């Protein structure tokens, strides 16, 4: 297998890992507005992700860095074409991170309320924008033979991309509620599980709509139907099993189901793109292939050696940190960092 294909797969794994881990981070951030009823509960909800939320974002930084190094043409076209949405995405990440740190620095209701809104907005915008970004990629964008993108507003914002964005938001929210159920106790834990059961149906509707519009609005099923149909069918089956696990209050299995659905949805974006990194809506001849977008063989070889040396260390550290902070939060203020 060419090194360029290996790096395309690695970048797919990095984005998928990011969505799985940061997905419940986003959901927890949204839950501060809909689930928590007082300041202590908001602090408990935020502290469920306190030790890990910034580490989870490393997956995104690594994925972006890998795109830049392994596929400079893909990076240049995507980042210049999506310049404004990516600026909004970056600002959302900034205000969210700052809000976690600043929220309890001043004893003022207005101050706390302002940063609570920052946490909420910074948690709901990223999954929506990621959904719009990846659905736009497989739908196709106006890219010419020189790899320049001339996208208009409707190329970014249309029925399919909005459904993709909302689906990512709802899946993240559901994933986050189930994570809160795993990490809290008593009334807050029960309320999170109840909220997950309430949002289950709406999320399922958008998941099905997303699959239908992927079939209607892209060539993904025409080109890769033999792989995508079984995988999307598996996603629907797993989502159906989630109903049973929610009803029987099996929190660990419920969280696993939403995680697997997110992994399948993300993996399918990269399967739909292969063997391209970007699809041109102007002319299939202008599709940017993996081989055309890749760096030189020597660069990829060095990157591969570094990646296969460092990735196991990063994975080991991630697993260790989740193991260390595995206990449930009881609401004891002395143990709340945020």
PDB file of N, CA, C and O in Angstrom, residues 205-234:
ATOM      1  N   UNK A 205     -34.113  10.325  14.303  1.00  0.00           N
ATOM      2  CA  UNK A 205     -34.734  10.870  13.088  1.00  0.00           C
ATOM      3  C   UNK A 205     -33.681  11.568  12.216  1.00  0.00           C
ATOM      4  O   UNK A 205     -33.610  11.359  11.002  1.00  0.00           O
ATOM      5  N   UNK A 206     -32.833  12.380  12.838  1.00  0.00           N
ATOM      6  CA  UNK A 206     -31.816  13.097  12.068  1.00  0.00           C
ATOM      7  C   UNK A 206     -30.738  12.144  11.548  1.00  0.00           C
ATOM      8  O   UNK A 206     -30.185  12.360  10.460  1.00  0.00           O
ATOM      9  N   UNK A 207     -30.422  11.087  12.282  1.00  0.00           N
ATOM     10  CA  UNK A 207     -29.451  10.111  11.796  1.00  0.00           C
ATOM     11  C   UNK A 207     -29.970   9.436  10.524  1.00  0.00           C
ATOM     12  O   UNK A 207     -29.227   9.283   9.544  1.00  0.00           O
ATOM     13  N   UNK A 208     -31.251   9.068  10.527  1.00  0.00           N
ATOM     14  CA  UNK A 208     -31.843   8.438   9.338  1.00  0.00           C
ATOM     15  C   UNK A 208     -31.911   9.436   8.182  1.00  0.00           C
ATOM     16  O   UNK A 208     -31.595   9.093   7.032  1.00  0.00           O
ATOM     17  N   UNK A 209     -32.324  10.689   8.488  1.00  0.00           N
ATOM     18  CA  UNK A 209     -32.356  11.725   7.442  1.00  0.00           C
ATOM     19  C   UNK A 209     -30.965  11.934   6.843  1.00  0.00           C
ATOM     20  O   UNK A 209     -30.813  12.083   5.616  1.00  0.00           O
ATOM     21  N   UNK A 210     -29.949  11.935   7.712  1.00  0.00           N
ATOM     22  CA  UNK A 210     -28.578  12.114   7.241  1.00  0.00           C
ATOM     23  C   UNK A 210     -28.183  10.999   6.260  1.00  0.00           C
ATOM     24  O   UNK A 210     -27.596  11.255   5.204  1.00  0.00           O
ATOM     25  N   UNK A 211     -28.519   9.758   6.593  1.00  0.00           N
ATOM     26  CA  UNK A 211     -28.182   8.631   5.706  1.00  0.00           C
ATOM     27  C   UNK A 211     -28.954   8.743   4.383  1.00  0.00           C
ATOM     28  O   UNK A 211     -28.397   8.532   3.296  1.00  0.00           O
ATOM     29  N   UNK A 212     -30.251   9.097   4.469  1.00  0.00           N
ATOM     30  CA  UNK A 212     -31.066   9.224   3.247  1.00  0.00           C
ATOM     31  C   UNK A 212     -30.504  10.316   2.336  1.00  0.00           C
ATOM     32  O   UNK A 212     -30.357  10.124   1.119  1.00  0.00           O
ATOM     33  N   UNK A 213     -30.176  11.476   2.906  1.00  0.00           N
ATOM     34  CA  UNK A 213     -29.661  12.573   2.085  1.00  0.00           C
ATOM     35  C   UNK A 213     -28.241  12.290   1.589  1.00  0.00           C
ATOM     36  O   UNK A 213     -27.838  12.823   0.561  1.00  0.00           O
ATOM     37  N   UNK A 214     -27.468  11.472   2.323  1.00  0.00           N
ATOM     38  CA  UNK A 214     -26.165  11.057   1.794  1.00  0.00           C
ATOM     39  C   UNK A 214     -26.374  10.232   0.522  1.00  0.00           C
ATOM     40  O   UNK A 214     -25.623  10.360  -0.454  1.00  0.00           O
ATOM     41  N   UNK A 215     -27.424   9.416   0.529  1.00  0.00           N
ATOM     42  CA  UNK A 215     -27.762   8.616  -0.664  1.00  0.00           C
ATOM     43  C   UNK A 215     -28.257   9.503  -1.809  1.00  0.00           C
ATOM     44  O   UNK A 215     -27.860   9.316  -2.965  1.00  0.00           O
ATOM     45  N   UNK A 216     -29.095  10.493  -1.476  1.00  0.00           N
ATOM     46  CA  UNK A 216     -29.719  11.315  -2.520  1.00  0.00           C
ATOM     47  C   UNK A 216     -28.804  12.410  -3.053  1.00  0.00           C
ATOM     48  O   UNK A 216     -28.860  12.757  -4.237  1.00  0.00           O
ATOM     49  N   UNK A 217     -27.963  12.965  -2.196  1.00  0.00           N
ATOM     50  CA  UNK A 217     -27.241  14.199  -2.535  1.00  0.00           C
ATOM     51  C   UNK A 217     -25.753  13.997  -2.835  1.00  0.00           C
ATOM     52  O   UNK A 217     -25.049  14.970  -3.104  1.00  0.00           O
ATOM     53  N   UNK A 218     -25.262  12.758  -2.731  1.00  0.00           N
ATOM     54  CA  UNK A 218     -23.849  12.502  -3.016  1.00  0.00           C
ATOM     55  C   UNK A 218     -23.722  11.255  -3.892  1.00  0.00           C
ATOM     56  O   UNK A 218     -24.692  10.517  -4.100  1.00  0.00           O
ATOM     57  N   UNK A 219     -22.515  11.001  -4.369  1.00  0.00           N
ATOM     58  CA  UNK A 219     -22.244   9.776  -5.135  1.00  0.00           C
ATOM     59  C   UNK A 219     -21.646   8.685  -4.248  1.00  0.00           C
ATOM     60  O   UNK A 219     -21.130   7.683  -4.758  1.00  0.00           O
ATOM     61  N   UNK A 220     -21.716   8.883  -2.930  1.00  0.00           N
ATOM     62  CA  UNK A 220     -21.046   7.967  -2.016  1.00  0.00           C
ATOM     63  C   UNK A 220     -21.550   6.529  -2.172  1.00  0.00           C
ATOM     64  O   UNK A 220     -20.757   5.585  -2.233  1.00  0.00           O
ATOM     65  N   UNK A 221     -22.876   6.361  -2.252  1.00  0.00           N
ATOM     66  CA  UNK A 221     -23.424   4.996  -2.349  1.00  0.00           C
ATOM     67  C   UNK A 221     -23.183   4.406  -3.733  1.00  0.00           C
ATOM     68  O   UNK A 221     -23.040   3.194  -3.879  1.00  0.00           O
ATOM     69  N   UNK A 222     -23.120   5.267  -4.757  1.00  0.00           N
ATOM     70  CA  UNK A 222     -22.838   4.769  -6.109  1.00  0.00           C
ATOM     71  C   UNK A 222     -21.416   4.231  -6.187  1.00  0.00           C
ATOM     72  O   UNK A 222     -21.171   3.163  -6.777  1.00  0.00           O
ATOM     73  N   UNK A 223     -20.468   4.946  -5.592  1.00  0.00           N
ATOM     74  CA  UNK A 223     -19.052   4.566  -5.702  1.00  0.00           C
ATOM     75  C   UNK A 223     -18.626   3.539  -4.651  1.00  0.00           C
ATOM     76  O   UNK A 223     -17.719   2.748  -4.905  1.00  0.00           O
ATOM     77  N   UNK A 224     -19.229   3.604  -3.452  1.00  0.00           N
ATOM     78  CA  UNK A 224     -18.749   2.749  -2.351  1.00  0.00           C
ATOM     79  C   UNK A 224     -19.899   2.050  -1.634  1.00  0.00           C
ATOM     80  O   UNK A 224     -19.799   1.743  -0.450  1.00  0.00           O
ATOM     81  N   UNK A 225     -20.993   1.804  -2.362  1.00  0.00           N
ATOM     82  CA  UNK A 225     -22.180   1.213  -1.738  1.00  0.00           C
ATOM     83  C   UNK A 225     -21.898  -0.128  -1.075  1.00  0.00           C
ATOM     84  O   UNK A 225     -22.493  -0.448  -0.041  1.00  0.00           O
ATOM     85  N   UNK A 226     -20.991  -0.922  -1.664  1.00  0.00           N
ATOM     86  CA  UNK A 226     -20.710  -2.258  -1.124  1.00  0.00           C
ATOM     87  C   UNK A 226     -20.162  -2.185   0.305  1.00  0.00           C
ATOM     88  O   UNK A 226     -20.328  -3.129   1.084  1.00  0.00           O
ATOM     89  N   UNK A 227     -19.517  -1.070   0.633  1.00  0.00           N
ATOM     90  CA  UNK A 227     -18.978  -0.907   1.998  1.00  0.00           C
ATOM     91  C   UNK A 227     -19.926  -0.072   2.853  1.00  0.00           C
ATOM     92  O   UNK A 227     -20.182  -0.386   4.015  1.00  0.00           O
ATOM     93  N   UNK A 228     -20.452   1.014   2.262  1.00  0.00           N
ATOM     94  CA  UNK A 228     -21.252   1.954   3.056  1.00  0.00           C
ATOM     95  C   UNK A 228     -22.588   1.369   3.497  1.00  0.00           C
ATOM     96  O   UNK A 228     -23.035   1.623   4.631  1.00  0.00           O
ATOM     97  N   UNK A 229     -23.239   0.604   2.631  1.00  0.00           N
ATOM     98  CA  UNK A 229     -24.560   0.056   3.001  1.00  0.00           C
ATOM     99  C   UNK A 229     -24.458  -0.847   4.235  1.00  0.00           C
ATOM    100  O   UNK A 229     -25.228  -0.677   5.203  1.00  0.00           O
ATOM    101  N   UNK A 230     -23.499  -1.811   4.277  1.00  0.00           N
ATOM    102  CA  UNK A 230     -23.387  -2.620   5.517  1.00  0.00           C
ATOM    103  C   UNK A 230     -23.016  -1.788   6.745  1.00  0.00           C
ATOM    104  O   UNK A 230     -23.543  -2.035   7.841  1.00  0.00           O
ATOM    105  N   UNK A 231     -22.139  -0.775   6.559  1.00  0.00           N
ATOM    106  CA  UNK A 231     -21.722   0.018   7.719  1.00  0.00           C
ATOM    107  C   UNK A 231     -22.856   0.899   8.245  1.00  0.00           C
ATOM    108  O   UNK A 231     -23.065   0.996   9.460  1.00  0.00           O
ATOM    109  N   UNK A 232     -23.586   1.569   7.334  1.00  0.00           N
ATOM    110  CA  UNK A 232     -24.716   2.379   7.801  1.00  0.00           C
ATOM    111  C   UNK A 232     -25.811   1.489   8.397  1.00  0.00           C
ATOM    112  O   UNK A 232     -26.497   1.871   9.355  1.00  0.00           O
ATOM    113  N   UNK A 233     -25.988   0.293   7.830  1.00  0.00           N
ATOM    114  CA  UNK A 233     -26.969  -0.646   8.402  1.00  0.00           C
ATOM    115  C   UNK A 233     -26.551  -1.018   9.818  1.00  0.00           C
ATOM    116  O   UNK A 233     -27.386  -1.090  10.729  1.00  0.00           O
ATOM    117  N   UNK A 234     -25.249  -1.244  10.005  1.00  0.00           N
ATOM    118  CA  UNK A 234     -24.737  -1.556  11.341  1.00  0.00           C
ATOM    119  C   UNK A 234     -24.978  -0.388  12.303  1.00  0.00           C
ATOM    120  O   UNK A 234     -25.353  -0.599  13.466  1.00  0.00           O
TER     121      UNK A 234
END
